[in-house]
Coordinates of C-alpha atoms (C1' of nucleotides) in Angstrom, one line a residue:
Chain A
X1 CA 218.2 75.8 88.1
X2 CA 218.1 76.4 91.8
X3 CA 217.2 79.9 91.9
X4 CA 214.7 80.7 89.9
X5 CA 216.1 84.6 89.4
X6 CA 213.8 86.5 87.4
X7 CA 215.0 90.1 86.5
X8 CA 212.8 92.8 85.5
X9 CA 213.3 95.7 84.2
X10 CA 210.8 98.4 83.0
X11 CA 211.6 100.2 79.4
X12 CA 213.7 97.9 77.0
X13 CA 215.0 98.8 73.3
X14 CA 212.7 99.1 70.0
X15 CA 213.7 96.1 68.9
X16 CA 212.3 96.0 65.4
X17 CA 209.2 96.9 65.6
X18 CA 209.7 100.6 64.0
X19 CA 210.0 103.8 66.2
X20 CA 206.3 104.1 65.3
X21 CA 205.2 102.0 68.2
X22 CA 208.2 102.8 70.2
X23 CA 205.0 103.9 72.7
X24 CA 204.2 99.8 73.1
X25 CA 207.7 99.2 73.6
X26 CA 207.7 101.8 76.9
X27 CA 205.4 99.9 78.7
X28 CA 207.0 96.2 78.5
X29 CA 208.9 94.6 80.7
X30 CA 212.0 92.6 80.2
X31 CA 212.1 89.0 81.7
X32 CA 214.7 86.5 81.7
X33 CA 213.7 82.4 81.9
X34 CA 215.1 79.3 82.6
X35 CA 214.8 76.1 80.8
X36 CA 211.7 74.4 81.6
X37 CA 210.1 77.2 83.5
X38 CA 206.3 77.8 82.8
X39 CA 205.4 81.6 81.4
X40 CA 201.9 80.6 81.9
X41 CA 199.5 77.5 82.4
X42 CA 196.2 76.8 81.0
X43 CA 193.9 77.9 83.7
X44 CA 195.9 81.5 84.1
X45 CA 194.7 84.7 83.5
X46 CA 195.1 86.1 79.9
X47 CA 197.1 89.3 81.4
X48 CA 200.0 90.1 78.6
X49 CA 200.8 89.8 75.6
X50 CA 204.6 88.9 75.2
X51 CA 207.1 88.8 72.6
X52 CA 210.2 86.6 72.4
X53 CA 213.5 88.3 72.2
X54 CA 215.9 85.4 72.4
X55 CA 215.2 81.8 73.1
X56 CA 212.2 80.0 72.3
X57 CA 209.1 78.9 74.1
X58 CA 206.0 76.0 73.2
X59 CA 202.3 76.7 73.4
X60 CA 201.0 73.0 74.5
X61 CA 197.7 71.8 76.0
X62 CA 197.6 68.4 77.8
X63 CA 194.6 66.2 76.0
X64 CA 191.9 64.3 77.8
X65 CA 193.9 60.8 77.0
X66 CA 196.8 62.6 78.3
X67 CA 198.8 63.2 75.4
X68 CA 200.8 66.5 75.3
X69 CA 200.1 68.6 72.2
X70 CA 202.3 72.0 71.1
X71 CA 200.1 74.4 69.5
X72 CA 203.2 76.1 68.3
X73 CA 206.9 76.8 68.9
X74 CA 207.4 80.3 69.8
X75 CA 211.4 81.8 68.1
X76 CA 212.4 84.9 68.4
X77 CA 210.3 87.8 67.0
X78 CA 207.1 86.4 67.5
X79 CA 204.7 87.3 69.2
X80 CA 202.1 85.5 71.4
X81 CA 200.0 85.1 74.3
X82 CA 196.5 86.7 72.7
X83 CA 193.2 85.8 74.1
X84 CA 189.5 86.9 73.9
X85 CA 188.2 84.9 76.3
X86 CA 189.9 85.8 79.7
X87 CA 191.3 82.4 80.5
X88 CA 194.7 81.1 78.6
X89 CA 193.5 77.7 78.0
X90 CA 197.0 76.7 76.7
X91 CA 200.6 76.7 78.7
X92 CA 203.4 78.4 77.8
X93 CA 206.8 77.2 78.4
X94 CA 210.4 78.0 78.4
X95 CA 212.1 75.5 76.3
X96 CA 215.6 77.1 76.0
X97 CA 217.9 78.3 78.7
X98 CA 218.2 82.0 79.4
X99 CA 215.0 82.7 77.9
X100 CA 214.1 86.6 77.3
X101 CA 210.6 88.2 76.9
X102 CA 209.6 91.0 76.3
X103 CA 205.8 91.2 78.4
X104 CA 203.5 93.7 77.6
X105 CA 200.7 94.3 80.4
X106 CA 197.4 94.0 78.2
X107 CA 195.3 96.3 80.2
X108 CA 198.1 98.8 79.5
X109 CA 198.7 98.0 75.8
X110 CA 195.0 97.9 74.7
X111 CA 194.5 101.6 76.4
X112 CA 197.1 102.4 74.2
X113 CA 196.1 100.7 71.2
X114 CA 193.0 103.1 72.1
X115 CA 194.6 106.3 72.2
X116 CA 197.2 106.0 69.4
X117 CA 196.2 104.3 66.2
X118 CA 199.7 103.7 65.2
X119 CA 200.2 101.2 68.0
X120 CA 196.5 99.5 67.3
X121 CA 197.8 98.9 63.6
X122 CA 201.2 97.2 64.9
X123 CA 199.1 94.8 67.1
X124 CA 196.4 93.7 64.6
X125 CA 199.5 93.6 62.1
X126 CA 200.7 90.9 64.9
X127 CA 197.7 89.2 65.5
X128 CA 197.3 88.7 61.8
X129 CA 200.9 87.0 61.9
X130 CA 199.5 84.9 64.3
X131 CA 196.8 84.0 61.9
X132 CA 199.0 83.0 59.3
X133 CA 201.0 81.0 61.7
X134 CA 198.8 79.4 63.0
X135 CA 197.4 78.4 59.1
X136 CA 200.3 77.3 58.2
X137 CA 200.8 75.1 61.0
X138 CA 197.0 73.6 60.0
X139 CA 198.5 72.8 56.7
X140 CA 201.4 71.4 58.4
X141 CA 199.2 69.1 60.6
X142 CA 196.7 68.1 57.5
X143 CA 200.0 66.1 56.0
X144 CA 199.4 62.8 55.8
X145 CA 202.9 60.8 56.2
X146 CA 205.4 60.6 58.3
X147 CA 208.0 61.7 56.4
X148 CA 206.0 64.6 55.1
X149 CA 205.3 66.7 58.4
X150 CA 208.7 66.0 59.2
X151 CA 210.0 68.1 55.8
X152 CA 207.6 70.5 56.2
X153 CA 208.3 70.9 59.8
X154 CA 212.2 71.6 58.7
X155 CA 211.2 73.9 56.1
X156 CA 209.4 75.9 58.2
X157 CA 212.0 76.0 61.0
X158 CA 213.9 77.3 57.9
X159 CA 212.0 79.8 56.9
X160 CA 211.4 81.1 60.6
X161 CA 214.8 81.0 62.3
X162 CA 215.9 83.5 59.1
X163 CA 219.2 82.5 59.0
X164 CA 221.1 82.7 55.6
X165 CA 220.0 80.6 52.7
X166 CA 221.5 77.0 53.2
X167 CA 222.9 77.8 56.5
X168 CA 221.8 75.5 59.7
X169 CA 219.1 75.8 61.1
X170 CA 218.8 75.6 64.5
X171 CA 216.8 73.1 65.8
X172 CA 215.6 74.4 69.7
X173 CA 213.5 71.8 70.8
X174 CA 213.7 68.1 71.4
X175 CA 213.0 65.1 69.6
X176 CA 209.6 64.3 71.9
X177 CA 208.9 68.6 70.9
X178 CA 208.5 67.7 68.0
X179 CA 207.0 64.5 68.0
X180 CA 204.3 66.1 70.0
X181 CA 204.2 69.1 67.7
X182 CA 203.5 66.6 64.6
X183 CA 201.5 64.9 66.3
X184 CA 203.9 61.4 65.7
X185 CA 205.6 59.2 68.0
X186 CA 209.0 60.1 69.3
X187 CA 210.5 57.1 67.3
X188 CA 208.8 58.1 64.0
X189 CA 210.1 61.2 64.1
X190 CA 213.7 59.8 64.7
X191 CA 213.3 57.2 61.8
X192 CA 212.0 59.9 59.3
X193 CA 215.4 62.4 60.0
X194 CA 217.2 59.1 59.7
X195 CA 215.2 58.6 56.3
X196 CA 216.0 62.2 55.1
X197 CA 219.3 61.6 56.2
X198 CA 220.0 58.9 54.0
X199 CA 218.9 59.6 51.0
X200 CA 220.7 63.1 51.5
X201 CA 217.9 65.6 51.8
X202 CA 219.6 66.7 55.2
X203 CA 222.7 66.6 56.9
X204 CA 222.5 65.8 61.1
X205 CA 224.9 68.6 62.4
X206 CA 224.5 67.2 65.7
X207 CA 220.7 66.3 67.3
X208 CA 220.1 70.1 67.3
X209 CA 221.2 71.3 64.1
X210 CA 220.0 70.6 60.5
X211 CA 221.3 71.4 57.1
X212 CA 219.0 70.8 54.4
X213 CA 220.9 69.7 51.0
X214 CA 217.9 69.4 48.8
X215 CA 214.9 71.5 49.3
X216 CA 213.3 70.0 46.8
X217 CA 213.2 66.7 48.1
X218 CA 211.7 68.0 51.3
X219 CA 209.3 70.2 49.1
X220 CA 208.1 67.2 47.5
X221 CA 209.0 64.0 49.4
X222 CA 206.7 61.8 48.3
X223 CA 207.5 61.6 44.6
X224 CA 211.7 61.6 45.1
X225 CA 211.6 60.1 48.4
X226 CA 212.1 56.2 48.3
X227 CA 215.4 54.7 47.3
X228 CA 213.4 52.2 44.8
X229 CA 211.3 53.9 42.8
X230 CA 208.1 53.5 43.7
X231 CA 205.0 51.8 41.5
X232 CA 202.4 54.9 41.8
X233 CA 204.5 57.6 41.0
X234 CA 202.0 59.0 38.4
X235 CA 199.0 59.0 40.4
X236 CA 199.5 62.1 42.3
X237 CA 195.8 63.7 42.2
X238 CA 194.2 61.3 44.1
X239 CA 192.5 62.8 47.8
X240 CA 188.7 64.1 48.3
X241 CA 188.9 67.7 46.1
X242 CA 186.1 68.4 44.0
X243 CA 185.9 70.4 41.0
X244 CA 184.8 73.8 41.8
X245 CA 183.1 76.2 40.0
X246 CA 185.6 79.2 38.5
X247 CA 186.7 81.5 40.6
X248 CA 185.0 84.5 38.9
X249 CA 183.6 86.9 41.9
X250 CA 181.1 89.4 41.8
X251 CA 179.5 89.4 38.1
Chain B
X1 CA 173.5 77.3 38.8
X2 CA 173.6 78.7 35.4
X3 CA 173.3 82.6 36.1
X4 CA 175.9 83.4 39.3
X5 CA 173.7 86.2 40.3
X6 CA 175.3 87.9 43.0
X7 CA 173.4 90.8 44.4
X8 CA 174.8 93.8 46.4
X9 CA 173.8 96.0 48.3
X10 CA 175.5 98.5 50.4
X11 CA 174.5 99.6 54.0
X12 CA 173.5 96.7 55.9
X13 CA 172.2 95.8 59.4
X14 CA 174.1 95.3 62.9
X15 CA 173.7 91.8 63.2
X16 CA 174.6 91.2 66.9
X17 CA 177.9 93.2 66.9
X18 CA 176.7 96.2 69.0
X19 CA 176.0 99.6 68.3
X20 CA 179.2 100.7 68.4
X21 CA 180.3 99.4 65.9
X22 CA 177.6 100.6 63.4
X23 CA 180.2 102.6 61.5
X24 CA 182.5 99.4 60.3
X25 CA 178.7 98.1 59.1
X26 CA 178.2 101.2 57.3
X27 CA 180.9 100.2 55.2
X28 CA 180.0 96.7 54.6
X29 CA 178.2 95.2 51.4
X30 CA 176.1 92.1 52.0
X31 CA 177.0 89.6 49.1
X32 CA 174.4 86.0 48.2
X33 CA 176.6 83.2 46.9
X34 CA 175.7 79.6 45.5
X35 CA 176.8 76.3 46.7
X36 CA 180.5 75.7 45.1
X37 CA 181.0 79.4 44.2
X38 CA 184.6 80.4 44.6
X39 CA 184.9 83.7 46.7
X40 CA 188.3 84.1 46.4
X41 CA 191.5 82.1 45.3
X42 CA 194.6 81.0 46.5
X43 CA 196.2 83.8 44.5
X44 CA 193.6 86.8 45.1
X45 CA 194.7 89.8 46.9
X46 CA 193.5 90.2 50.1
X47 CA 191.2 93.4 49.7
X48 CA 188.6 92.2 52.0
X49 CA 187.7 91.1 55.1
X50 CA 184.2 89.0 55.4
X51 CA 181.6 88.0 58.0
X52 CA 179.0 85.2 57.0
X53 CA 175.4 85.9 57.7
X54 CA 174.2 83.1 57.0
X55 CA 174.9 80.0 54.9
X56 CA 179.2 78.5 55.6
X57 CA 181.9 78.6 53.8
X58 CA 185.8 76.9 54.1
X59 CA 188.9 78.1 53.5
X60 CA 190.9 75.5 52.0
X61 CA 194.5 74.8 50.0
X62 CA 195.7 72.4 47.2
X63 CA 199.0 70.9 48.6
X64 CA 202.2 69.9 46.9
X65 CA 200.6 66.3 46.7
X66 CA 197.4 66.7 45.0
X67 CA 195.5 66.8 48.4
X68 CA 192.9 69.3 49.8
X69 CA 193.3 70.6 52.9
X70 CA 190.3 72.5 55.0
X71 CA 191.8 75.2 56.9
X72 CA 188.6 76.5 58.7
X73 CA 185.1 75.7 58.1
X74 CA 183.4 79.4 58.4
X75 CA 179.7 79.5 60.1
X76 CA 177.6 81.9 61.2
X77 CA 179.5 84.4 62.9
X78 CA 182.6 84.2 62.1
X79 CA 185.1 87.1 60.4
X80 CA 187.6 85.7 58.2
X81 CA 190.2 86.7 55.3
X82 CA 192.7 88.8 57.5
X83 CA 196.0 88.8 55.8
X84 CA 199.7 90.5 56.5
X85 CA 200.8 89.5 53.1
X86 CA 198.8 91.0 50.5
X87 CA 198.2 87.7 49.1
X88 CA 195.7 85.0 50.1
X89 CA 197.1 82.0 50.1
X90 CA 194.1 79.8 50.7
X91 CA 191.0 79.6 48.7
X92 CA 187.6 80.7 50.0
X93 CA 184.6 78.3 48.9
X94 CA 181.0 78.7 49.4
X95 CA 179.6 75.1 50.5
X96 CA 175.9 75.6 51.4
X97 CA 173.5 76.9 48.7
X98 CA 172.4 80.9 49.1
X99 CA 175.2 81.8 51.4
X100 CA 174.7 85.3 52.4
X101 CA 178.4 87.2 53.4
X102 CA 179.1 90.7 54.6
X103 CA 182.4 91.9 52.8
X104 CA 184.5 94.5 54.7
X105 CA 186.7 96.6 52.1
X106 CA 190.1 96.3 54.0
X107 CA 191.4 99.8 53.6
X108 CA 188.5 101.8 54.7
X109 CA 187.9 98.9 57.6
X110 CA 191.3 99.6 58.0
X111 CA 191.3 103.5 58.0
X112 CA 187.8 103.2 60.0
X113 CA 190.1 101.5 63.0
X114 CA 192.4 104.1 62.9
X115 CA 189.8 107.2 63.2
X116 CA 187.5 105.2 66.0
X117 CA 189.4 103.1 68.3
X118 CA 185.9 101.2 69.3
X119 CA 186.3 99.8 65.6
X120 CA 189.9 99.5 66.4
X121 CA 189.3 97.0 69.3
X122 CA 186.3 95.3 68.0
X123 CA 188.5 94.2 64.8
X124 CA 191.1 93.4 67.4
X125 CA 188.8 90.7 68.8
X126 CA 187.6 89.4 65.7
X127 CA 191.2 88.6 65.3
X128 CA 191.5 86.9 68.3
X129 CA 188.7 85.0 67.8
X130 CA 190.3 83.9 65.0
X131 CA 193.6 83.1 66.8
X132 CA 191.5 80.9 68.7
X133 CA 189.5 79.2 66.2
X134 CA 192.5 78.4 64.8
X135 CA 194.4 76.9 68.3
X136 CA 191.4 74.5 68.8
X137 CA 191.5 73.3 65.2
X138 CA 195.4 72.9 66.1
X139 CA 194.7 70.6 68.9
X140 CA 191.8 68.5 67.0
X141 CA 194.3 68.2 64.4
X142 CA 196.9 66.3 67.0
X143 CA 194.2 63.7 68.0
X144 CA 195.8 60.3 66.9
X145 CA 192.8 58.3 66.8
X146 CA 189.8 58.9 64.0
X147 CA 187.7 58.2 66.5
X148 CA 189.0 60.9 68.3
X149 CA 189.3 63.1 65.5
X150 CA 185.7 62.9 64.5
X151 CA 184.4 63.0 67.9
X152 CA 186.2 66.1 68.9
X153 CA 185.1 67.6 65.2
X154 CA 181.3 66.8 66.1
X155 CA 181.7 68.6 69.5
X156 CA 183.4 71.5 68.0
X157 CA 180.6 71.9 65.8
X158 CA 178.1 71.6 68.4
X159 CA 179.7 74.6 70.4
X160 CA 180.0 76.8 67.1
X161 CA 176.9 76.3 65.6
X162 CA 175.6 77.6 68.9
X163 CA 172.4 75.7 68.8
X164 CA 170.1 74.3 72.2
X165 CA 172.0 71.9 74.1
X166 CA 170.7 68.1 73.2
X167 CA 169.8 69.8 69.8
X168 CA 170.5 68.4 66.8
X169 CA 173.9 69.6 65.2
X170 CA 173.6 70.2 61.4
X171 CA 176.7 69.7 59.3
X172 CA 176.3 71.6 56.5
X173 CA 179.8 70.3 55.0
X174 CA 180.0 66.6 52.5
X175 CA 181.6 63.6 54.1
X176 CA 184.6 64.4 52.1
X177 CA 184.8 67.8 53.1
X178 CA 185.2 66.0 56.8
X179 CA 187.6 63.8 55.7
X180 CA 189.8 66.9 54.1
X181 CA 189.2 69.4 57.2
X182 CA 190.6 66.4 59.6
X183 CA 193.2 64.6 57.0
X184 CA 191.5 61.5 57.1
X185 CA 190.5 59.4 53.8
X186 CA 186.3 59.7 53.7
X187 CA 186.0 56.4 54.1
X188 CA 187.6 56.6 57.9
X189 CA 185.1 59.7 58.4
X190 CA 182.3 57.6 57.5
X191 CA 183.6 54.4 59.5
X192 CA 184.5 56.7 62.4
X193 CA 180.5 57.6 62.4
X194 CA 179.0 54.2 62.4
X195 CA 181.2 53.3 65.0
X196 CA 180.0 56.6 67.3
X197 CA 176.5 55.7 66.2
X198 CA 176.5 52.0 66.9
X199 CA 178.0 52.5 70.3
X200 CA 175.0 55.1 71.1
X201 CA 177.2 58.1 71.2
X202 CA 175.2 59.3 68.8
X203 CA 171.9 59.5 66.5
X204 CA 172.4 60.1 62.9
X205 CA 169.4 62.2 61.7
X206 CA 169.8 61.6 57.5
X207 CA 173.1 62.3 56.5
X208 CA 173.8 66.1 57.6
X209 CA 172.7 66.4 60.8
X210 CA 173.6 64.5 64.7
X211 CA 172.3 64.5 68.1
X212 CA 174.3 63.9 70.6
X213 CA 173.8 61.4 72.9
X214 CA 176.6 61.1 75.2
X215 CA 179.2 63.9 75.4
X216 CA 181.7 62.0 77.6
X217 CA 181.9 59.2 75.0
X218 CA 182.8 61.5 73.0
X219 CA 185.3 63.8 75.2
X220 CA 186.8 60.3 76.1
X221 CA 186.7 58.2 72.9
X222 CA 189.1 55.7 74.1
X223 CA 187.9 54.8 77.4
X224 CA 184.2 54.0 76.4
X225 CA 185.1 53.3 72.6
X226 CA 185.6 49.6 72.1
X227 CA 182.1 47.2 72.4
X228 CA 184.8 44.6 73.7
X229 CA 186.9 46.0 76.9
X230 CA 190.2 47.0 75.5
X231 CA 192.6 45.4 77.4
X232 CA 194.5 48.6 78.0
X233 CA 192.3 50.9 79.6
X234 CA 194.1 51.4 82.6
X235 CA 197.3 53.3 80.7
X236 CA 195.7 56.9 79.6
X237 CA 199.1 58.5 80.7
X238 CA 200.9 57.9 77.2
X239 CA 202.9 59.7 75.2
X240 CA 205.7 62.3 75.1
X241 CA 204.7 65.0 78.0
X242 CA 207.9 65.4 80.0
X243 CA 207.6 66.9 83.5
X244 CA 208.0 70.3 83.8
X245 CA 208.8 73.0 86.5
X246 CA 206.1 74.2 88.7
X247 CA 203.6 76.9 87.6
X248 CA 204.9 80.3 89.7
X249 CA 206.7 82.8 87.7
X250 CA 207.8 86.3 88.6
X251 CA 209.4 85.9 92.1
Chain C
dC1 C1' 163.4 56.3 35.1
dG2 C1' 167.9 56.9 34.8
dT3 C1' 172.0 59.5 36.2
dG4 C1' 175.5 61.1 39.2
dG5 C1' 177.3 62.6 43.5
dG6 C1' 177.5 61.4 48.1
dA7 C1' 177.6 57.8 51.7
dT8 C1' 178.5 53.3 53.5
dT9 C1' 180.7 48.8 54.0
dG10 C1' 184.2 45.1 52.9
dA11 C1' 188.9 43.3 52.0
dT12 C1' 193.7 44.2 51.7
dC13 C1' 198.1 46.3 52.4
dA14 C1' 201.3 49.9 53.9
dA15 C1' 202.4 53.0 57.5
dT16 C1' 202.9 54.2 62.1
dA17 C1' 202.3 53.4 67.2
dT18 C1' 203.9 50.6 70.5
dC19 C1' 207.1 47.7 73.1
dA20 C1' 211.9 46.9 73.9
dA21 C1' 216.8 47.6 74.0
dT22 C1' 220.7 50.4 73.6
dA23 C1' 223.6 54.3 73.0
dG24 C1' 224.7 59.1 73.4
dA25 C1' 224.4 63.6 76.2
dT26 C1' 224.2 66.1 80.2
dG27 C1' 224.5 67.2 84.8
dT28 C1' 225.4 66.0 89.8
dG29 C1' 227.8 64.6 93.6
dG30 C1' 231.4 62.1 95.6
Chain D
dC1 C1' 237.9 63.9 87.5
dC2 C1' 235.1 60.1 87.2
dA3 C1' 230.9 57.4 88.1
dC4 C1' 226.2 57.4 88.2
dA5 C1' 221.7 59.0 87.2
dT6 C1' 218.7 61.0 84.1
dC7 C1' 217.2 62.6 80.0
dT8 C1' 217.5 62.4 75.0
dA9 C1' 218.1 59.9 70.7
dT10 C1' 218.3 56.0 67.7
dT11 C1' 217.2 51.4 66.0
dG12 C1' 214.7 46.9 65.8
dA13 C1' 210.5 43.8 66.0
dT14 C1' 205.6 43.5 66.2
dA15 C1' 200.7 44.8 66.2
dT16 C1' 197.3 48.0 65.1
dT17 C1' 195.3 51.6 62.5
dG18 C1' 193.9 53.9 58.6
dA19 C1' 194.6 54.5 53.4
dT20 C1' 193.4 52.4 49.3
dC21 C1' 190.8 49.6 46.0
dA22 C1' 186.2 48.0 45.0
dA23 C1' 181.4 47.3 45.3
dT24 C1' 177.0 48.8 46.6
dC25 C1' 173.4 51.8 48.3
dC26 C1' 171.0 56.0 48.8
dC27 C1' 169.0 60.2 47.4
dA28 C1' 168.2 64.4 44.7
dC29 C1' 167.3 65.9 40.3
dG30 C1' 166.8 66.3 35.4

DNA sequence: CGTGGGATTGATCAATATCAATAGATGTGG
DNA sequence: CCACATCTATTGATATTGATCAATCCCACG
């Protein structure tokens, strides 16, 4: 890790993204990364937009009681980095060795988004991604055990590292990544792939590989989860909902 | 609440989002709800985009448990319901009584941004707006503490509902809706705001609206929280941050 | 005046954070 | 190549926190 050995190079391939918006794709740059290098930190300037090609990167902020919280993990395909107030306010990091990005100057890309509407449909389409992702991860966070972030946190890593159906996924980041993703102590995290373990949800390929056995129990881990069946398995409604009026619309 | 009632009208005014922009307001209908209406489902197609006037709103899902989740609490201001799935996926509720909501067809918004690229970018921030609306909410949701949850809910509220500084903060949303947007149990909400209040962090004015008395007991509930000096003060720097390399990048 | 939803407070119990110890992994330098 | 240092991961014991159950209060509204 010595040298820190950034190459750049102007004009990389399509990449997915349709020949459509092969335009955007002229003006990135390619940049390689190390493990544990900083893409950005929180005070920066909000200057690209970038796109993982390989590797994976962590949005985290640092919290006034000095926790460390990961906004979201950042796997290849997505696309990040978008701001409307100048200022990042988050960090990003490099969280896997040799690292590439795709960086697309924002100045540069928004002109363009203003002279072909092509490439201004690809970025809101990305922005909107971000949206979801970000919802997602809300619902995520709104869990309320343990055990249940943790199976929804695998679940989503499934869905997306898009590898085949029951393959292993991948897991890229650390125990304490995670923790501070679910917002759980290291060691809580631990026991509950320990839990899942046991009862045979998962299999432990290693510390960075998972193979889920049993979606459904990660699905729905409250109600198959303990090894004695537990007392309150019926009451399942409980929580603050309200009835609702119907969801009729427009009369 | 007997007759729904929803008038429409097309062609409504510019409502603080520049005149150049007038043509994606051309296209928008102004819609009045009632407290509790549904404005879309979880399964709705995402035809629209909206903006509330005036009145709020939340975006919310049933999980796999029976629970309720708050994704966003939607105020004044705020543009919501972008999708890249067709599909919703969360369920839009109208939570104070004679709502009033611009709706944005999303094809013609959509065919507007790609005839006037000034539409083009002003959706583009929207987005981003929402990107970031959606990163704060992130990090409130990684708060351990209630305290810390509700404290950091009250000062996001007082930022968004853009009122005087030292003004009283109304919360148009029940105690339970508070306890499902920060996945805590009501009860905890409501203990979480005694505690603020009997501390003198803050004035209760009737049930839906706070002053704020002292932002830094809020920013740093733990320090100032306790009536009896917690032992433990002294050890903020916690948790599972691991040093990382410096802050340069590009060489 | 009575009713019902919302809000608050109390008591109890289960879940998780914390403290502590240890073991595995990985990388460095002798 | 091995020994050491450091980071990562797991497991155990304990204390604290918040969910849950229960009762009461408050307020708007018919």
């Amino acid at each position: 890790m010595s040298k820190l050995g950034i190459t750049t190079r102007t004009g990389c391939p399509p990449l997915s993204l349709g020949s459509t918006v092969a335009p955007l794709e002229r003006i990135a740059s390619l940049a390689h990364y190390h493990f544990g290098q900083t893409l950005y930190c929180e005070s920066a300037r909000a200057d690209y937009w970038y796109r993982i090609v390989s590797g994976a990167a962590r949005e985290c902020i640092l919290t006034a009681d000095g926790r460390r919280q990961i906004v979201d993990f950042l796997l290849p395909g997505d696309v990040f980095g978008f701001s409307c107030r100048g200022v990042r306010g988050l960090a990003g990091e490099i969280i896997v060795e040799a690292t590439t990005i795709a960086c697309y100057p924002r100045r540069r890309a928004e002109e363009l988004a203003e002279s072909d509407p092509m490439v201004a449909r690809r970025v809101r389409e990305m922005a909107f991604e971000s949206i979801e992702r970000l919802q997602a991860r809300t619902v995520l966070l709104g869990c309320t055990s343990a055990i249940e972030k943790v199976s929804a946190f695998l679940l989503e890593m499934a869905a997306r590292s898009a590898t085949a159906p029951n393959a292993a996924i991948p897991l890229p980041m650390t125990r304490y990544d995670i923790a501070d993703y679910l917002a759980l102590a290291v060691e809580t995290v631990s026991r509950a792939l320990t839990t899942l373990r046991r009862v045979g949800a998962i299999t432990l390929l290693g510390t960075r590989r998972v193979q889920i056995n049993d979606r459904n129990r990660l699905l729905n881990p409250g109600a198959a989860m303990a090894p004695v069946e537990r007392s309150d398995a019926g009451r399942a409604l409980r929580a603050n909902a309200r009835p609702v009026t119907s969801c009729e619309h427009r009369t």
